[in-house]
Structures are given as structure tokens and as C-alpha cells.
XYZ file of C-alpha atoms in Angstrom:
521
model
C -102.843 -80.234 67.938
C -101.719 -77.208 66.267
C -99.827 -75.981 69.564
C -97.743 -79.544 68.595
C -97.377 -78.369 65.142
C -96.506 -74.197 66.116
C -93.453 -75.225 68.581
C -91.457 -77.126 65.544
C -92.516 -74.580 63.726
C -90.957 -71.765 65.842
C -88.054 -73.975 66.566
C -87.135 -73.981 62.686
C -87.572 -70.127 62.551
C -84.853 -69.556 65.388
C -82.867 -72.049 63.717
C -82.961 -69.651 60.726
C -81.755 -66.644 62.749
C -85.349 -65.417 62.928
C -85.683 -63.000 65.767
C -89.218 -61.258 65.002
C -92.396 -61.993 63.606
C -94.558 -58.961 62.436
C -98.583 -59.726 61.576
C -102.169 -59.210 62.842
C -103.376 -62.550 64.060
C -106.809 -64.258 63.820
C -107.414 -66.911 66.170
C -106.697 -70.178 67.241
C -103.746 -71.128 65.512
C -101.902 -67.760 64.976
C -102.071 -67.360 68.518
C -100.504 -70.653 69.090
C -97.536 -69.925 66.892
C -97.342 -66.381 68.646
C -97.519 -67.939 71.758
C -94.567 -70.862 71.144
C -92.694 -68.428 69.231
C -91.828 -66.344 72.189
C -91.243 -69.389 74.270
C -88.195 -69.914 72.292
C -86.964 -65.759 72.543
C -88.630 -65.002 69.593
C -90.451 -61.076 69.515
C -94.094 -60.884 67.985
C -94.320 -57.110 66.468
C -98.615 -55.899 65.907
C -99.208 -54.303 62.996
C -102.857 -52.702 62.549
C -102.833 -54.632 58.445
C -101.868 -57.071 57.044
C -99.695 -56.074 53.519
C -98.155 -53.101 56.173
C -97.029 -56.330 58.538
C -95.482 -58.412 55.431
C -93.616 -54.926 54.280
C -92.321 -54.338 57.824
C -90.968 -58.334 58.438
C -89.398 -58.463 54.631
C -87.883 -54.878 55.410
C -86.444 -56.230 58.472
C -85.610 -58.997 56.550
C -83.508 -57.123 54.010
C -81.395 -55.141 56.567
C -80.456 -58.268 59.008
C -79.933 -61.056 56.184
C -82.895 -63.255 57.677
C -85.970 -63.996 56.180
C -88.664 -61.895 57.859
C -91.403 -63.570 59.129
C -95.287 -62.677 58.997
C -98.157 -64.275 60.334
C -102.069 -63.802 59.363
C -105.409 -65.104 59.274
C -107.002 -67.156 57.108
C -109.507 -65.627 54.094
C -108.922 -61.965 54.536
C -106.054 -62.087 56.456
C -104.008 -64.059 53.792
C -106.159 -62.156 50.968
C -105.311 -58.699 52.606
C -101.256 -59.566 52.445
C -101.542 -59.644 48.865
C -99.630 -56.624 48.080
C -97.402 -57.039 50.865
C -95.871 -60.479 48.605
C -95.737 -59.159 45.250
C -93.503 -56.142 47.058
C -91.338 -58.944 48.653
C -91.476 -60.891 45.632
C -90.773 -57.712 42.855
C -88.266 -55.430 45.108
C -86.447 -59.008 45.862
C -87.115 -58.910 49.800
C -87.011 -62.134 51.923
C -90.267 -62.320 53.638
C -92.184 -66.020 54.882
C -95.623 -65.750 55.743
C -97.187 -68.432 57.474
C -101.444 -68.082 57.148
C -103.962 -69.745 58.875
C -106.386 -71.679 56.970
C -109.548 -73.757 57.062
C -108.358 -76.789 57.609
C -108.668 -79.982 54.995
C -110.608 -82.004 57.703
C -113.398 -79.335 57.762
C -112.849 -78.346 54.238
C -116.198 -80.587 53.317
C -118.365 -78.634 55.546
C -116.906 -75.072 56.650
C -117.762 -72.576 53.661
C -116.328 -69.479 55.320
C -113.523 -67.944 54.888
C -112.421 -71.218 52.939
C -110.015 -70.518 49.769
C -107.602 -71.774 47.511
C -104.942 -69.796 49.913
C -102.116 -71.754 48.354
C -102.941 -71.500 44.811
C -104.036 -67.629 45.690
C -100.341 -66.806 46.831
C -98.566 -68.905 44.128
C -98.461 -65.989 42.038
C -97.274 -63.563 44.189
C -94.363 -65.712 45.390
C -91.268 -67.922 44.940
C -93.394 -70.992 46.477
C -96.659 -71.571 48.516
C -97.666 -74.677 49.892
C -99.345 -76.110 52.913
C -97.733 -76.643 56.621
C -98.611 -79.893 58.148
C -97.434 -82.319 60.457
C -94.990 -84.418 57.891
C -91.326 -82.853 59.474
C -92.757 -79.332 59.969
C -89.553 -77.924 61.163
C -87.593 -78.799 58.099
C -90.414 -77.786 55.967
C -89.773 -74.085 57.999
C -86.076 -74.368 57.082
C -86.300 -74.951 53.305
C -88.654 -72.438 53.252
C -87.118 -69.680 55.344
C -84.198 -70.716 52.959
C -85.832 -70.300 49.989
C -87.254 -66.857 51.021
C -83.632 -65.184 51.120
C -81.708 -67.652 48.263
C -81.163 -65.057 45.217
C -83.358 -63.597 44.373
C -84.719 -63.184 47.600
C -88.918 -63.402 47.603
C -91.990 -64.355 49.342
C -92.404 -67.714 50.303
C -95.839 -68.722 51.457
C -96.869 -71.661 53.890
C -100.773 -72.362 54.982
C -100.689 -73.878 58.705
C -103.154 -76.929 58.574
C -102.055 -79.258 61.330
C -104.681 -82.037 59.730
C -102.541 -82.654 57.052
C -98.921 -83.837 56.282
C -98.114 -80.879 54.003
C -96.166 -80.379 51.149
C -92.559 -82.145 50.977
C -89.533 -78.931 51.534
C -89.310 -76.469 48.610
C -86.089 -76.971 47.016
C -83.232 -74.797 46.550
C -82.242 -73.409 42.995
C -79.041 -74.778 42.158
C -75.913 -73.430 42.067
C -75.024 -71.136 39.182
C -72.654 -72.708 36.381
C -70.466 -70.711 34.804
C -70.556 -70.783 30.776
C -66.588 -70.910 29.725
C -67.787 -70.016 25.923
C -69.865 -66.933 27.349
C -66.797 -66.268 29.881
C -64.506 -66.160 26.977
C -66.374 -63.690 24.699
C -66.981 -61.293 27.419
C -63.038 -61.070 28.391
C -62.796 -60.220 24.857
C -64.943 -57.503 24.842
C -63.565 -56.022 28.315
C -60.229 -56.477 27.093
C -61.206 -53.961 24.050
C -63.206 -51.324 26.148
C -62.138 -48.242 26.467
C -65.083 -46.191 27.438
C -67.042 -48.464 29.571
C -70.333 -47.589 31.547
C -70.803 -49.610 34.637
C -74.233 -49.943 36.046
C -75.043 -51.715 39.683
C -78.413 -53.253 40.513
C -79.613 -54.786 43.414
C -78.076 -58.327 43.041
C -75.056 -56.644 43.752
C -76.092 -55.217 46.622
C -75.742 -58.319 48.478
C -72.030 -58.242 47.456
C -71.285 -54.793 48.541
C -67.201 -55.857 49.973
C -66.406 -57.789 46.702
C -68.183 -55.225 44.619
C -66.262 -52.008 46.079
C -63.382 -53.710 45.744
C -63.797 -54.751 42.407
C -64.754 -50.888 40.862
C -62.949 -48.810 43.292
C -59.763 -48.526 40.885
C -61.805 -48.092 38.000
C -61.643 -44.693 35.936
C -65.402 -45.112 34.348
C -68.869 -43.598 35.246
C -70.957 -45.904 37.410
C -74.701 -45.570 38.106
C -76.482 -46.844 40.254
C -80.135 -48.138 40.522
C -82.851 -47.426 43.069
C -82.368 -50.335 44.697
C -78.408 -50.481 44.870
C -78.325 -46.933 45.807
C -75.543 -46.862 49.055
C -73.583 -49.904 47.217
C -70.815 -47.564 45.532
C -70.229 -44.522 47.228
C -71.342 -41.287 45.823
C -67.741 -39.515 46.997
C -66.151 -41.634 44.495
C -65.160 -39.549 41.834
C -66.593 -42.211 39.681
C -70.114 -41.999 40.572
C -71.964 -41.217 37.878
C -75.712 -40.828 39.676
C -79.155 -43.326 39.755
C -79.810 -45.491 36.707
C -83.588 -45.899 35.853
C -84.057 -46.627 32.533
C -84.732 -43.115 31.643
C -83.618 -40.229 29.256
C -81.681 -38.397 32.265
C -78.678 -41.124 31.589
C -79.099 -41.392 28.018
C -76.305 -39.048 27.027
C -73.863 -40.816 29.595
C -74.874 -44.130 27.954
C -74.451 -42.967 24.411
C -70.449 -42.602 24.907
C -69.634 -45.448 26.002
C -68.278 -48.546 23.814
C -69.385 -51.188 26.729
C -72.229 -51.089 29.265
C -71.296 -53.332 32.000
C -74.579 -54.374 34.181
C -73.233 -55.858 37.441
C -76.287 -57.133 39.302
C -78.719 -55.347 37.491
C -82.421 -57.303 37.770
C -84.848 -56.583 35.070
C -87.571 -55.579 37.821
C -85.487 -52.464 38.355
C -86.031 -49.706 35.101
C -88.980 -48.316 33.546
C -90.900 -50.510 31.257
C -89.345 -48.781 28.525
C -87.717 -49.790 24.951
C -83.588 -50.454 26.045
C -82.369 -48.158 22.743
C -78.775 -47.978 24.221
C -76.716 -49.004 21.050
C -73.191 -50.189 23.147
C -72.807 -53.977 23.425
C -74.070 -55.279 26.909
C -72.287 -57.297 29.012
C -74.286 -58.416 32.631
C -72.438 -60.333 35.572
C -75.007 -61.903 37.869
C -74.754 -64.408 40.808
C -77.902 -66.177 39.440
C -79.747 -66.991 36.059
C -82.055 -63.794 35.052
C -84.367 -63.027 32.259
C -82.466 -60.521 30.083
C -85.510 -60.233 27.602
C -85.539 -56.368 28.266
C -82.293 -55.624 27.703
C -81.759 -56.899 23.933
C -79.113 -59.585 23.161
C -76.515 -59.003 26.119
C -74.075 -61.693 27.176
C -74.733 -62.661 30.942
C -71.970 -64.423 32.947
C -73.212 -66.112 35.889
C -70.983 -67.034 38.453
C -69.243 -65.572 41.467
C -69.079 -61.765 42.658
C -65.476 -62.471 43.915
C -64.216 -65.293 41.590
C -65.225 -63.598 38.331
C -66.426 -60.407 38.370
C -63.075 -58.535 39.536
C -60.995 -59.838 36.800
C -63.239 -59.232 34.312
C -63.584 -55.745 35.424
C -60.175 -55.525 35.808
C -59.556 -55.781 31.684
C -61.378 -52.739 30.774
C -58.658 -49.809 29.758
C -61.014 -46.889 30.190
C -59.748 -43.548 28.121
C -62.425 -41.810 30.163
C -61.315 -38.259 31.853
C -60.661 -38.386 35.609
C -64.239 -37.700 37.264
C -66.141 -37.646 33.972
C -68.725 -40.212 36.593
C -69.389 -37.430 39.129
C -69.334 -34.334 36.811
C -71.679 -36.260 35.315
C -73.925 -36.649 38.161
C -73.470 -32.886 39.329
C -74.628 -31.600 35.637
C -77.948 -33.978 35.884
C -78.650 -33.095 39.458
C -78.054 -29.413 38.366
C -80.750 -29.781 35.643
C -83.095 -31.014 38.715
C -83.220 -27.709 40.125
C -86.915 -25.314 39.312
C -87.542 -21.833 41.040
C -90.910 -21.925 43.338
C -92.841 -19.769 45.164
C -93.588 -22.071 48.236
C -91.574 -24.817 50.180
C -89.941 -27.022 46.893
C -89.466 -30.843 47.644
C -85.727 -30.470 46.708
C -85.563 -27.964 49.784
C -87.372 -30.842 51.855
C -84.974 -33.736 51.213
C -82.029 -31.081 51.155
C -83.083 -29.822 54.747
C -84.042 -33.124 55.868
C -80.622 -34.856 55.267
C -78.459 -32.167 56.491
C -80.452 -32.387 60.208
C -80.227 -36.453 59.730
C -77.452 -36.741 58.048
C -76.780 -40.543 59.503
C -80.157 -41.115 59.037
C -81.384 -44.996 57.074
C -84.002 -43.707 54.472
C -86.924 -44.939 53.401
C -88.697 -43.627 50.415
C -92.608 -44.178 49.354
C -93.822 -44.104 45.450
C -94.856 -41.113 43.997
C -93.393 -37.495 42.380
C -91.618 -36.917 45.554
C -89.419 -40.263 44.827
C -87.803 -38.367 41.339
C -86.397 -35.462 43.600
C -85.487 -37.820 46.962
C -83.428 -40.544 45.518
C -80.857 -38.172 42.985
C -80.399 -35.553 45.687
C -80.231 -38.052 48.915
C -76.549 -38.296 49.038
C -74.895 -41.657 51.077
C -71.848 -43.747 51.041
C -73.599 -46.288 53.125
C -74.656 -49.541 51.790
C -77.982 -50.751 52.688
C -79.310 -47.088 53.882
C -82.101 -46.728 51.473
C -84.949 -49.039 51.316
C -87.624 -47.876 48.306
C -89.931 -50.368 46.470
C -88.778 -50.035 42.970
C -89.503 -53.569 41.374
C -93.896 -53.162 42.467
C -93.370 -49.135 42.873
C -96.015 -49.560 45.715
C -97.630 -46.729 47.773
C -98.219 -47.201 51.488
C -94.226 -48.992 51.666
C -92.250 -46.717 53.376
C -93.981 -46.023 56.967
C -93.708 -49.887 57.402
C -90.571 -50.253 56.024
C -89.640 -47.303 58.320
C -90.939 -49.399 61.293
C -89.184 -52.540 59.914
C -85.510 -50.829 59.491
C -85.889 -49.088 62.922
C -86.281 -52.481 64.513
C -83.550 -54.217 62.464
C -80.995 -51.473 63.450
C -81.532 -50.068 66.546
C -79.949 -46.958 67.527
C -79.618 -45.382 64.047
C -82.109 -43.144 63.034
C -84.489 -43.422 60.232
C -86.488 -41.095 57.812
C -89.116 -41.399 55.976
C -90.493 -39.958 52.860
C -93.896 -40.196 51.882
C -96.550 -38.342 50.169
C -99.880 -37.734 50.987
C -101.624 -40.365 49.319
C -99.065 -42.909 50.110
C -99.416 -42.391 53.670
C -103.002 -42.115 53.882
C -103.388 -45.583 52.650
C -101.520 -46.696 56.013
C -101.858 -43.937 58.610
C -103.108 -46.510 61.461
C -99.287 -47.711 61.757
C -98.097 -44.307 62.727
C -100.108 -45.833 66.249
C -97.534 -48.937 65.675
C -94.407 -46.342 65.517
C -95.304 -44.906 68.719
C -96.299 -48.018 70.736
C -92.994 -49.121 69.877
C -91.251 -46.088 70.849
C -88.937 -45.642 67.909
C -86.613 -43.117 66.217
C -88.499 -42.712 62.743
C -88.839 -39.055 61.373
C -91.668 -39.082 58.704
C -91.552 -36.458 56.348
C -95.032 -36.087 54.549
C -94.568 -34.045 51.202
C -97.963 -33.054 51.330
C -99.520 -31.225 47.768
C -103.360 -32.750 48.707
C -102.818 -34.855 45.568
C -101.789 -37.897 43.474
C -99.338 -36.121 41.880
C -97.301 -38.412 39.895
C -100.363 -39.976 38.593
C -101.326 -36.087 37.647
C -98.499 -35.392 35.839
C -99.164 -38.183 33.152
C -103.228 -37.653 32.845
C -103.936 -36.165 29.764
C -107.311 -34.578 28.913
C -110.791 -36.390 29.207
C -109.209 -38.892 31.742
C -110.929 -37.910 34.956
C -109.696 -33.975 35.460
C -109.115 -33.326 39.011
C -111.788 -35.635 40.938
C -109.361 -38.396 39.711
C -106.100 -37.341 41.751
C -107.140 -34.498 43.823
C -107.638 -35.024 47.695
C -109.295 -32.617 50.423
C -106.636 -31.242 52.827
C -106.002 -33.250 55.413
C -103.554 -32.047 58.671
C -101.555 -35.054 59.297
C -99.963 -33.537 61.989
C -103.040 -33.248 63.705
C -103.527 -37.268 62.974
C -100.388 -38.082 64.266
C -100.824 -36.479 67.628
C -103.980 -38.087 67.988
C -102.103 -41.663 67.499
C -98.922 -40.814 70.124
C -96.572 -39.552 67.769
C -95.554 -35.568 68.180
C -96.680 -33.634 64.571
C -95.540 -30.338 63.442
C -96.707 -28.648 59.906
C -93.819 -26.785 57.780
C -94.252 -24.497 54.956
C -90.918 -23.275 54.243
C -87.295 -24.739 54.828
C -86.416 -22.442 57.723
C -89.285 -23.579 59.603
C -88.547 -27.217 58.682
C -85.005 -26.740 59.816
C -85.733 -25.847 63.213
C -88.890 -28.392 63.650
C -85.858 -31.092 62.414
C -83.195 -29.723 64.704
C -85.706 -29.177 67.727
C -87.121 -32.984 67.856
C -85.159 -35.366 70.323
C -85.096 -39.474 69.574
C -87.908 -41.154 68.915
C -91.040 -40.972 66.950
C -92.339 -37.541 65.079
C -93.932 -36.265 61.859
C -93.322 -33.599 59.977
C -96.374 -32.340 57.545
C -94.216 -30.234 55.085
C -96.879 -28.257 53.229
C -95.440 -28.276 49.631
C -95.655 -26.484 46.191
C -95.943 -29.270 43.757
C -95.068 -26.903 40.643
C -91.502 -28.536 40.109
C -92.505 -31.381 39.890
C -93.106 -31.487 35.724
C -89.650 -29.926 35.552
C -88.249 -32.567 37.017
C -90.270 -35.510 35.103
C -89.394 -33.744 31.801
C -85.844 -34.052 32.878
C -86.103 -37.634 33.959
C -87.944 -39.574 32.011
C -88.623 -37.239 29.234
């Protein structure tokens, strides 16, 4: 029965451009779907956990404009890919996971394992609902459409082949532009003269139409976490990485107009927005502008709207005040140490990979990586921003190698962050693939460290033992070296040939409050 169910369930996957599935299976049912899916040419990738799988398939996801596929268990298996949704969800990553579940007709007698899986994922997701025999394959389709539509999310399905299932999700429907709105914003472009652009990860979908629409404009333009790739940073306008913060406060105090194109509300700090300039935001879909005051938003089409509105603004700005502006606050990043400083890491790193895709974990070393990684390639930095989760970026590593094969990737991550997923470095060399991780190793929680204050916890609350990752990763198949200054990183960069490797880069930490005091005050 639920081999009968898996094949039009596979079937409406490759429909949907679906290539891969990432997961760790259970029984029974997963291995059906496994089993069908590569019937019809579609890979199954192992991961050793569950949230690591969903992070790897919505990675892949992001990077080949498919939704990326996951499969689990029931009970802990859909329990354990908790985190892995709300980073889908939050960053605005297209992931479908299909779970295994106890199924209604034993319901009355099976106690284990048995949960409310659908009403446990409805939270974390666009829309979760049960998978049964009632037209599974265009059940798959709405979904897997559903997952990617803007913005892109999880979309959960529990596998029950005892039941007909929920009817298709539907779409959202198609943005309608306000003429009244339409007409106040022209206004207020047409009397700009010192406007502030700012690019969020909407627009990051719209990266031709986007370019094309700010390329001839003389005003700053930041960019956000997320976005980061979507304007190049050799454009004399670029203006550096928006996060909500203090470090683009002065830039942001000038101007007369602060045009958000794309910007999502999951993307800056949960801070007060005390930027006094009127607001305007130009989004392809409805968005909750709570955070951001009283702006106008303008929903409608990148390339219908969005160039002729920015094409009004008369900016009186000096040529290249955008990337003076970014050299003075990446200037201010700089602090003298004794040992190996992360800014030497990610400087080092990205002249020996300098083609490299990047993919960046939460934690202090994120503040340095993301100003001082430079790019003029769209979709070449994957971070979670919108859940700011550790443990993302050795998956997401592992996703991004497999969605563009033949480029290299690198990944940043700190100590903690890649302890908390250190069994997939075994999953990056099975697979044989060209992924440089980086560990900026202090032996601590440093961010975290940085905000305690006294009487919460002292050091048994964010200080680790050491621990030799490059030791770990030999053990697991991939080759490890440890670094402690940037000559000897250099040459450990320059030596390794394609394919897997880790680099422990022993740092000094003592920058690090420098450069939070300059970015978020």
C-alpha cells in the first residue's frame, strides 16, 4: 500500500524539477519513497540528523530554484527536524519534508511514537497536512509549489497511505498593485534627492531586473545578509551590509528617502527602526511592515514597477559617497592582536578561494565574515539570518556543493556551531566534495560572551574544553590541518587540492568586542 502511494508521490516531485532528496529514514515507508524515488532518476543524499538533512535539501533548494526535499521518520524523526523548518521557514528557503507517521488506522491502538505531527509542524511552516491516497501526486505539486511561492518556506506533509489526506494547499494570490499607494510613492521619489537604497532578500530572487534597475543610480545601497552578492560590491555605489545596526546609522541619517527594495522584516536586529527619513518598500508580495514604522509598501512587479519608480529619484549625492562609505566602516572593523585575528582568516581564506560559494554559521565570527567577504556574485553566500541558527553552515555547505557542482565552497563556522553537527563532516567525505571548512576556533561561545553581563553564569556558561577538530575530521575521511597564524593558513589553503578538508584556525578572540561595539553599538 504505501509503495502505491510513494511512486505518485515521487512522480509529482520530478514533475517539480526535484532532483534530490536529503534525510535519515526510519522504516517501512521512508524506504518505499527512497526506493520509488530513484526509480524515476531521482538521488537520495544520507545525512547522519535530521534538522542537518532539512538545512542541506532547503540549501539546495535555494541555489537550483526547486523546492528541496527531505524525508524522516515518524516521532523523533519529524520532532528532530524541528529546527531544520523554522530555518527554512525564517531565512525564506524552499524546503518539503515528507514524515512518516503512525498511521490513522492504528492510531486507536499504537501509543508509540504517535503525535500530533501535523499540528507539531504547523508552526514552523507555511502549511502541514497529511499525505494520503485522495490524488497524492497533485497534493505533492501544490505543495512543492507552495514551498518556493514568495516567500519561500517549509511545507510539511505526514505520509499515511490509510487516509485520503488533506485537499492541495493553495497558492497565495497574486499581488495587486494599490494605484493610491503607487501614486504617493512617485511623489516622494520624484522629490528625493538624497536617497538610501536598501536590498533584502525578496530581491534576491530578482537579481537581472534588480541590477538593472540601480545600476545607473548615483545613491548608497546596502545590502542585507541575505541579499549579499545581489548588487555588486565594485559598484561605486555600494554602500556595505544593512543589519539594523548603529554601523549604518550615520549613512541613514543623510538621506531624505530610504528606499527598501525587497527587504523582509525577518532580516535586522530586533531593534527600535529610529531612522527619521520617510520609508518607501517595493515588494513582490504582501509583508508585515510593523517594524519598520509607517512606510508606504508597493506591491507589485520587480520589472513592471520598481525600475520606474527608481528611476524618479534625482540624487545630489557625490560620485561614490556608497563605497567610501563602505571602505570608512570596514576600516573601523580593523583591531591589533597578538595571535591569528578572524579578519586575517576570512581575508586569507578568500584570496586562496577567491571563486569560492560561502557559507557562513552564527556566531562572533559572522560580524567580521560577511563586511569583509567581498563578491559580485549573486547567490554566493548562504547564512541563516532570519533564525540566526548554529550548526547551518556545514549542511548548507554540503547542500550548495551538490546544487553547483564544480565550484568550490567554504565554510565558516565556529567552534560551537560545528560541534553541534560534526557527524556530517563523515557526509562531506562520503560524498567526495569540494567544501573547505574553516573552523574559527576560540574554545568558546563567543558571541553569547560578549553580551553576558555579571552574575549570569561566568565562564562555565560559554566556555568549552579544547577540542582538535582537525584531529576529528581525519578520523571521519576528511584531511584536517590546525593554523595559528595567516602564513601558515595561507599555505595549508594553497597546498589542499579539490575536494573535502578542514582547516582548525586556532584564533585570538580579543577583536571581537571591537568589532560588536562598532556594529551594533
Amino acid at each position: 500500500m504505501t509503495r502505491d502511494l510513494a511512486l505518485p508521490l515521487v512522480r509529482g516531485l520530478r514533475a517539480a524539477g526535484v532532483e534530490k532528496i536529503f534525510g535519515m529514514p526510519g522504516g517501512g515507508p521512508n524506504l518505499d519513497m527512497i526506493g520509488c524515488a530513484e526509480e524515476v532518476g531521482i538521488d537520495f543524499v544520507l545525512a547522519h540528523g535530521e534538522t542537518a538533512a532539512c538545512i542541506m535539501a532547503a540549501s539546495y533548494g535555494r541555489l537550483t530554484g526547486t523546492p528541496g526535499v527531505a524525508v524522516v521518520t515518524r516521532g523523533p524523526g519529524l520532532t528532530s527536524a524541528g529546527n531544520g523548518l523554522a530555518q527554512a521557514t525564517l531565512d525564506r528557503f524552499p524546503l518539503l519534508l515528507i514524515s512518516d507517521t503512525v498511521s490513522q488506522a492504528n492510531a486507536g491502538r499504537v501509543a508509540h511514537q504517535r503525535l500530533d505531527q501535523v499540528g507539531a509542524a504547523a508552526p514552523l511552516t507555511k502549511w502541514s497536512g497529511t499525505l494520503g491516497v485522495g490524488d497524492p501526486e497533485a497534493v505533492v505539486n501544490a505543495a512543492a509549489a507552495l514551498a518556493t511561492a514568495a516567500p519561500a518556506g517549509a511545507v510539511h506533509l505526514a505520509f499515511d497511505p490509510t487516509v485520503a489526506g488533506d485537499p492541495a494547499p493553495e497558492l497565495p494570490m497574486p499581488a495587486v498593485v494599490d494605484d493610491a499607494v503607487l501614486e504617493r510613492v512617485r511623489r516622494r521619489c520624484d522629490s528625493a534627492r538624497r536617497p538610501v537604497v536598501i536590498v533584502g532578500l525578496d530581491a534576491a530572487r530578482h537579481v537581472m531586473g534588480v541590477r538593472a534597475a540601480l545600476e545607473s543610480m548615483n545613491c548608497p545601497i546596502l545590502v542585507t545578509y541575505e541579499a549579499k552578492g545581489t548588487i555588486p560590491e565594485s559598484w561605486p555605489s555600494y554602500a556595505g551590509v544593512f543589519t539594523g545596526a548603529v554601523v549604518e546609522r550615520p549613512l541613514l541619517d543623510q538621506a531624505d528617502l530610504i528606499i527598501a527594495l525587497g527587504l523582509d522584516p525577518v532580516e535586522p536586529l530586533p531593534g527600535p527602526w529610529s531612522n527619521k527619513a520617510p520609508m518607501v518598500m517595493l515588494h513582490s508580495h504582501p509583508i508585515d511592515a510593523a517594524y519598520f514604522g509607517e512606510p508606504e509598501v508597493v506591491v507589485g512587479s520587480y520589472d513592471e514597477q520598481f525600475k520606474d519608480l527608481l528611476g524618479r529619484c534625482h540624487s545630489e549625492w557625490p560620485p561614490r559617497a556608497g563605497r567610501e562609505t563602505c571602505d570608512r566602516d570596514v576600516a573601523r572593523l580593523e583591531y591589533p592582536t597578538q595571535g591569528l585575528s578572524p579578519h586575517e582568516v576570512v581575508r586569507t581564506t578568500r584570496k586562496a578561494r577567491g571563486d569560492a560559494l560561502l557559507t557562513v554559521d552564527a556566531g562572533a565570527h559572522m560580524l567580521v565574515a560577511m563586511p569583509l567577504w567581498e563578491t559580485d556574485d549573486a547567490d554566493s553566500v548562504l547564512i541563516s539570518n532570519g533564525l540566526a541558527t548554529m550548526g547551518f553552515s556545514l549542511p548548507a555547505a554540503i547542500g550548495a556543493a551538490l546544487a553547483r557542482p564544480g565550484q568550490r565552497v567554504v565554510c565558516f563556522v565556529g567552534d560551537g556551531g560545528l560541534a553541534m553537527v560534526l557527524a556530517e563532516l563523515e557526509t562531506l567525505a562520503r560524498l567526495r566534495l569540494d567544501v573547505t571548512v574553516v573552523v574559527l576556533n576560540d574554545e568558546a561561545l563567543t558571541l553569547i560572551r560578549l553580551k553576558q553581563k555579571q552574575n549570569q553564569g561566568g565562564d562555565m556558561a560559554v566556555v568549552y574544553g579544547a577540542m582538535d577538530f582537525a584531529a576529528v575530521a581525519c578520523g571521519m575521511g576528511v584531511p584536517g590541518s590546525t593554523v595559528d597564524d595567516a602564513e601558515s593558513l595561507r599555505v595549508t589553503l594553497d597546498a589542499a587540492g579539490p575536494g573535502p578538508s578542514l582547516v582548525d584556525a586556532r584564533i585570538d578572540p580579543s577583536g571581537y568586542a571591537h568589532v560588536m561595539r562598532v556594529t551594533r553599538g
